[in-house]
Coordinates of C-alpha atoms in Angstrom, one line a residue:
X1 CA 35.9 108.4 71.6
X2 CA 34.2 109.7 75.1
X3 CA 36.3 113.1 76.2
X4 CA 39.3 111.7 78.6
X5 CA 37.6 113.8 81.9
X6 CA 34.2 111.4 81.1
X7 CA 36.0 108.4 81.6
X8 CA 36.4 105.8 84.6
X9 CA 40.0 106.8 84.7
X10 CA 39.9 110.3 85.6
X11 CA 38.4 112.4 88.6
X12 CA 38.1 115.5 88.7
X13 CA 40.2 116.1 85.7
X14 CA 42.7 113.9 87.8
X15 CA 44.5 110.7 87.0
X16 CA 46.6 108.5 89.9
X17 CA 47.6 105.2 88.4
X18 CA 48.6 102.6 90.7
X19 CA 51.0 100.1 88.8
X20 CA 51.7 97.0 89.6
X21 CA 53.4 95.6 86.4
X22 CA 56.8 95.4 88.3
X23 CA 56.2 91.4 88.7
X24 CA 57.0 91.4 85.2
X25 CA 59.4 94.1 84.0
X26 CA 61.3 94.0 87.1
X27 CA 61.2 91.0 88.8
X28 CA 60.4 89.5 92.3
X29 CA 63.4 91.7 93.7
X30 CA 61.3 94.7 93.9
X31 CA 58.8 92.7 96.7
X32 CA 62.1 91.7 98.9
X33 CA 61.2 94.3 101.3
X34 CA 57.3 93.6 101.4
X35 CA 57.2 90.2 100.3
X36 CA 53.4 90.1 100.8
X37 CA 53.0 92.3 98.1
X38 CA 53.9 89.3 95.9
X39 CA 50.3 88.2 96.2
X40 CA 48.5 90.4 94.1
X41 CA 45.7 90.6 96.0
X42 CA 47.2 92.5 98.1
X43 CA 47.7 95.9 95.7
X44 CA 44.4 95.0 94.2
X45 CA 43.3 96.0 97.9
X46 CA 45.4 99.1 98.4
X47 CA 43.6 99.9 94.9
X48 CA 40.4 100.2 96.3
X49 CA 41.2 104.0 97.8
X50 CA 38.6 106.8 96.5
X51 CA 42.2 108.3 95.4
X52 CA 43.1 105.8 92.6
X53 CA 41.5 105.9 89.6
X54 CA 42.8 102.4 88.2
X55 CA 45.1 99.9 88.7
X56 CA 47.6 99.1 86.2
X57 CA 48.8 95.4 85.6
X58 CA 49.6 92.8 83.0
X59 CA 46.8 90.6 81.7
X60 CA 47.5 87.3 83.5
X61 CA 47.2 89.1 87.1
X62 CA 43.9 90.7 85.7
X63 CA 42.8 87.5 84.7
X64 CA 43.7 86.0 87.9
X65 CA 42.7 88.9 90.5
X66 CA 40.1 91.4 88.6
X67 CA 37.2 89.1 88.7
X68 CA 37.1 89.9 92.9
X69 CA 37.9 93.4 92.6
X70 CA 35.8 94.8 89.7
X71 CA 33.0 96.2 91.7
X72 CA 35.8 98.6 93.4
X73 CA 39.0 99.1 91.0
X74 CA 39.2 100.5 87.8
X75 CA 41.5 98.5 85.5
X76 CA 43.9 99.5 82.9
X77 CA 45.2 96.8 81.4
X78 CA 49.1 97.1 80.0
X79 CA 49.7 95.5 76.7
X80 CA 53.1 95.4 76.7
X81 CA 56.2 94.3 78.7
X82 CA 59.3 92.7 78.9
X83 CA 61.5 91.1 81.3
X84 CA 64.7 92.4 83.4
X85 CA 66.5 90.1 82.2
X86 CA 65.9 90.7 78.1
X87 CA 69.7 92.5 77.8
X88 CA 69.0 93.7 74.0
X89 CA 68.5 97.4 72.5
X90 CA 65.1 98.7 74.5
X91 CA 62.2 97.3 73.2
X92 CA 58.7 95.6 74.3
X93 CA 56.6 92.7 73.5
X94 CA 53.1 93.1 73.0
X95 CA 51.4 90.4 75.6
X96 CA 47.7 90.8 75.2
X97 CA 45.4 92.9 72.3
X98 CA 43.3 95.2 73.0
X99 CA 40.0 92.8 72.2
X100 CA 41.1 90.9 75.1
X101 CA 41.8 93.8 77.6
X102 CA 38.2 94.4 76.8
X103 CA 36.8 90.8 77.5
X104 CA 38.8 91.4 80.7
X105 CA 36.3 94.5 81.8
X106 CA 39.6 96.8 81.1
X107 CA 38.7 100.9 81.8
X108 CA 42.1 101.8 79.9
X109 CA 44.7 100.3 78.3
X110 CA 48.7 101.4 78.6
X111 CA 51.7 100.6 76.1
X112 CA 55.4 101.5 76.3
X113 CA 57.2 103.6 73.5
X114 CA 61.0 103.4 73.9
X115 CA 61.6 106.8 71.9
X116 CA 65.2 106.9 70.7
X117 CA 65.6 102.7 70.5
X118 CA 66.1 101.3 67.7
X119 CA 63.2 99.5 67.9
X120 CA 61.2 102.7 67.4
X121 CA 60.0 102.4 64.4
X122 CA 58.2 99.1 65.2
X123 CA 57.2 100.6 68.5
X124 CA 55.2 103.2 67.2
X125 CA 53.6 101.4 64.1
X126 CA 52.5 99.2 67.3
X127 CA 51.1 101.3 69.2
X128 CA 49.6 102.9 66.0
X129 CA 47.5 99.6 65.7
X130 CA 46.8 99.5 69.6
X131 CA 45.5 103.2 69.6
X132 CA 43.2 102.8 67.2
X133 CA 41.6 99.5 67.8
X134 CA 41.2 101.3 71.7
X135 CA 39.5 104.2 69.7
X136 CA 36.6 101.2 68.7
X137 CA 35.7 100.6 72.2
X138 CA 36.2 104.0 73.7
X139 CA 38.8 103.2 75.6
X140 CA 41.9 105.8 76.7
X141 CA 45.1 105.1 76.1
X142 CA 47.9 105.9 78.4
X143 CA 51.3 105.7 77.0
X144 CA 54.3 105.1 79.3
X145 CA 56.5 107.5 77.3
X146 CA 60.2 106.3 78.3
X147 CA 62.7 107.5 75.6
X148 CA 65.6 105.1 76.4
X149 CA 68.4 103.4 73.9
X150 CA 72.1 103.8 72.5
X151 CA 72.1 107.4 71.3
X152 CA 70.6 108.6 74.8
X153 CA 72.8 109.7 77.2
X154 CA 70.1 111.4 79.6
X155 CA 66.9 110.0 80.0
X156 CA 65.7 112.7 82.4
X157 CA 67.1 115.7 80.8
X158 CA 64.3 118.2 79.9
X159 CA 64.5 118.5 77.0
X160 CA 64.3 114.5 76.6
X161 CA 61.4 114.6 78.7
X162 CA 59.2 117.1 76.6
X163 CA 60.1 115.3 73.9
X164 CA 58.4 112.2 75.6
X165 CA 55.5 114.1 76.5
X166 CA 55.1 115.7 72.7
X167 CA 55.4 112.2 71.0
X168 CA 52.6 110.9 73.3
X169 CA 50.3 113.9 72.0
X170 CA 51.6 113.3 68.2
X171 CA 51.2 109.3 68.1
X172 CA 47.3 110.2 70.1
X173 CA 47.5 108.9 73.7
X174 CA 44.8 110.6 76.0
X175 CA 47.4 110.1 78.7
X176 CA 51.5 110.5 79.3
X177 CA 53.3 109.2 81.6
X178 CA 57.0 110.4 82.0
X179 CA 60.0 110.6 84.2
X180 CA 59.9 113.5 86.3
X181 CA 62.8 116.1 84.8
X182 CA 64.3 117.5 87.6
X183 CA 62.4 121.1 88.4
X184 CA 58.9 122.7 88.2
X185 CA 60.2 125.0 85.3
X186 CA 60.9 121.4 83.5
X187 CA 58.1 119.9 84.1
X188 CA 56.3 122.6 83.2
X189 CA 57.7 122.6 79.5
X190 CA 56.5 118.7 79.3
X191 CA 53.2 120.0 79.9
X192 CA 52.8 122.7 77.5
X193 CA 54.8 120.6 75.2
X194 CA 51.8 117.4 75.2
X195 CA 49.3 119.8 74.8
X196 CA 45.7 118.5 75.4
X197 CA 47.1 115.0 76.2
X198 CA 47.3 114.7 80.1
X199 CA 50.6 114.1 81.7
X200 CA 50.9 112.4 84.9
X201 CA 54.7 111.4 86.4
X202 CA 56.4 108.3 87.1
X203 CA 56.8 107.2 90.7
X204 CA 60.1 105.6 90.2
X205 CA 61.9 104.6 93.2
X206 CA 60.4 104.6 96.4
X207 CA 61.6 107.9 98.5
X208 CA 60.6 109.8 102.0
X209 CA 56.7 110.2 102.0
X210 CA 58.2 114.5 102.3
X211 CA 60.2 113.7 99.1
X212 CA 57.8 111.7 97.2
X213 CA 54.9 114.1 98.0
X214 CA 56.8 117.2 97.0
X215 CA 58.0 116.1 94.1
X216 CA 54.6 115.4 93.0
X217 CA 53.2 118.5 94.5
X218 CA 56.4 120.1 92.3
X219 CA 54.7 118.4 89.5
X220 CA 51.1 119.2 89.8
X221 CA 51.9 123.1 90.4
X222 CA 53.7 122.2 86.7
X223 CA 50.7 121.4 85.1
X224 CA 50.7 117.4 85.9
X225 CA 47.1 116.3 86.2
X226 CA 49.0 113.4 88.1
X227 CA 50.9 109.9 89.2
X228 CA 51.3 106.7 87.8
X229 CA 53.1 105.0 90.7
X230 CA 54.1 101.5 92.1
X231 CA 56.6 101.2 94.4
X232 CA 56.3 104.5 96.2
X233 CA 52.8 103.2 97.2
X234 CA 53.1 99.4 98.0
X235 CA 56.0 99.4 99.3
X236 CA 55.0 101.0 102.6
X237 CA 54.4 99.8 105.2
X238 CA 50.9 102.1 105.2
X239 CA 50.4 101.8 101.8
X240 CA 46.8 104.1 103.2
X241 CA 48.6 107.0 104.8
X242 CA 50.9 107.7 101.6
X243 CA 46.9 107.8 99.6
X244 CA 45.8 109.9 102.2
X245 CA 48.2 112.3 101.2
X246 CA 48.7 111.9 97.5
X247 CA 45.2 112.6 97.6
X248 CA 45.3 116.0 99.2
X249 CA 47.7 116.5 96.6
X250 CA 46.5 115.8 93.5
X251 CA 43.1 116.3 93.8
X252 CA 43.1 119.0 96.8
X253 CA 45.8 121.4 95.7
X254 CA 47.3 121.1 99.1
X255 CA 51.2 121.0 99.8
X256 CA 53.5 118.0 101.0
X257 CA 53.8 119.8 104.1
X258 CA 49.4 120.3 105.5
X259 CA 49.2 116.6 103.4
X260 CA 51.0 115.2 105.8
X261 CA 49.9 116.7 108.9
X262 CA 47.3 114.5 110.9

């Protein structure tokens, strides 16, 4: 396995994700507002900024829409998903193998863990099998690290959350992505608590460009080496300006307030 900061996914020791998996998990209500965005072409375009370091979708849109795009976008290719409308006990299917993220040119592959479902065992002997067929071809794996199911009352609550990150550096991903918990002191505990696996936070719901930049800025003073974010990208109207700033940063140490000036 190359070392994590070697590979296409990461600059600078950085990571920003930009997902686009919402088509399936969530449906076409979250492209109401920007309905152009339905066309993935579209995000695959927004992906091309020197800030993203790949673009996160499910393999028939990266069969569809990588082939034009693979000269400029780095793709990480999520293996798992399930629809909005699946009304059971958390739990996710597996929608592509890791053999065939490769033959897709994939950079990176993600899976979901539902920690606390009662699906879990499954989910991790799955991702088990997922991590280390990646491990043959070198490729990092970023786990979407979501505890969620009957017996959890809070999934944001901090201690939940370092949890999430500590299972991700147990079960071997190279990269977590969790729920931001609330504070830098929080977040800060995730970090420490994944160890050498990087943890970058989930976008979530889009917010103000001031909120959603110092939230992240909160979480990059934690320790975050970054973003995995959809809607709090595409769904601007200047998808550029919130990159611009996300930019400055993650990668520039600079704070919500100079990222947005100019």
């Amino acid at each position: 396995m190359i070392p994590i900061d070697d590979s296409p996914i990461v600059r600078d020791g950085n990571v920003l994700i930009l997902a686009m998996d919402h088509g399936l998990e969530h449906g076409p209500v979250d492209f109401e507002a920007v309905p152009e965005k339905l066309d993935p072409a579209t995000v695959f375009e927004t992906a091309t900024h020197d800030a993203v370091t790949a673009m996160a979708v499910q393999k028939g849109v990266a069969e569809g829409y990588y082939p034009s795009y693979e000269d400029d976008v780095n793709l990480l290719v999520k293996l798992n998903g399930t629809s909005n409308m699946w009304m059971g006990e958390p739990d996710s299917a597996i929608n592509c193998s890791v053999d065939y993220a490769v033959e897709l040119g994939a950079d990176a592959v993600g899976f979901t863990v539902y920690s606390g479902s009662n699906h879990e065992v499954e989910m991790f002997e799955e991702f088990r099998e997922i991590h280390e067929a990646a491990r043959e071809y070198d490729l990092p794996v970023v786990m979407w690290s979501y505890p969620r199911g009957q017996g959890l009352k809070n999934d944001t609550k901090p201690s939940t959350i370092s949890y999430a990150a500590r299972i991700a550096l147990e079960l071997g991903a190279d990269v977590a992505k969790v729920k931001y918990p609330g504070s830098r002191e929080a977040m800060a505990h995730a970090c420490e608590a994944a160890g050498d696996t990087k943890v970058v936070m989930s976008g979530g719901s889009k917010t103000s460009d001031y909120e959603f930049l110092s939230t992240v800025e909160s979480a990059v003073d934690a320790g975050c080496e970054g973003l995995a974010v959809g809607r709090n990208v595409w769904q601007r109207e200047d998808p550029t300006r919130i990159l611009d700033g996300l930019e400055k940063v993650i990668y520039g140490g600079e704070t919500a307030d100079t990222a947005l000036e100019g």
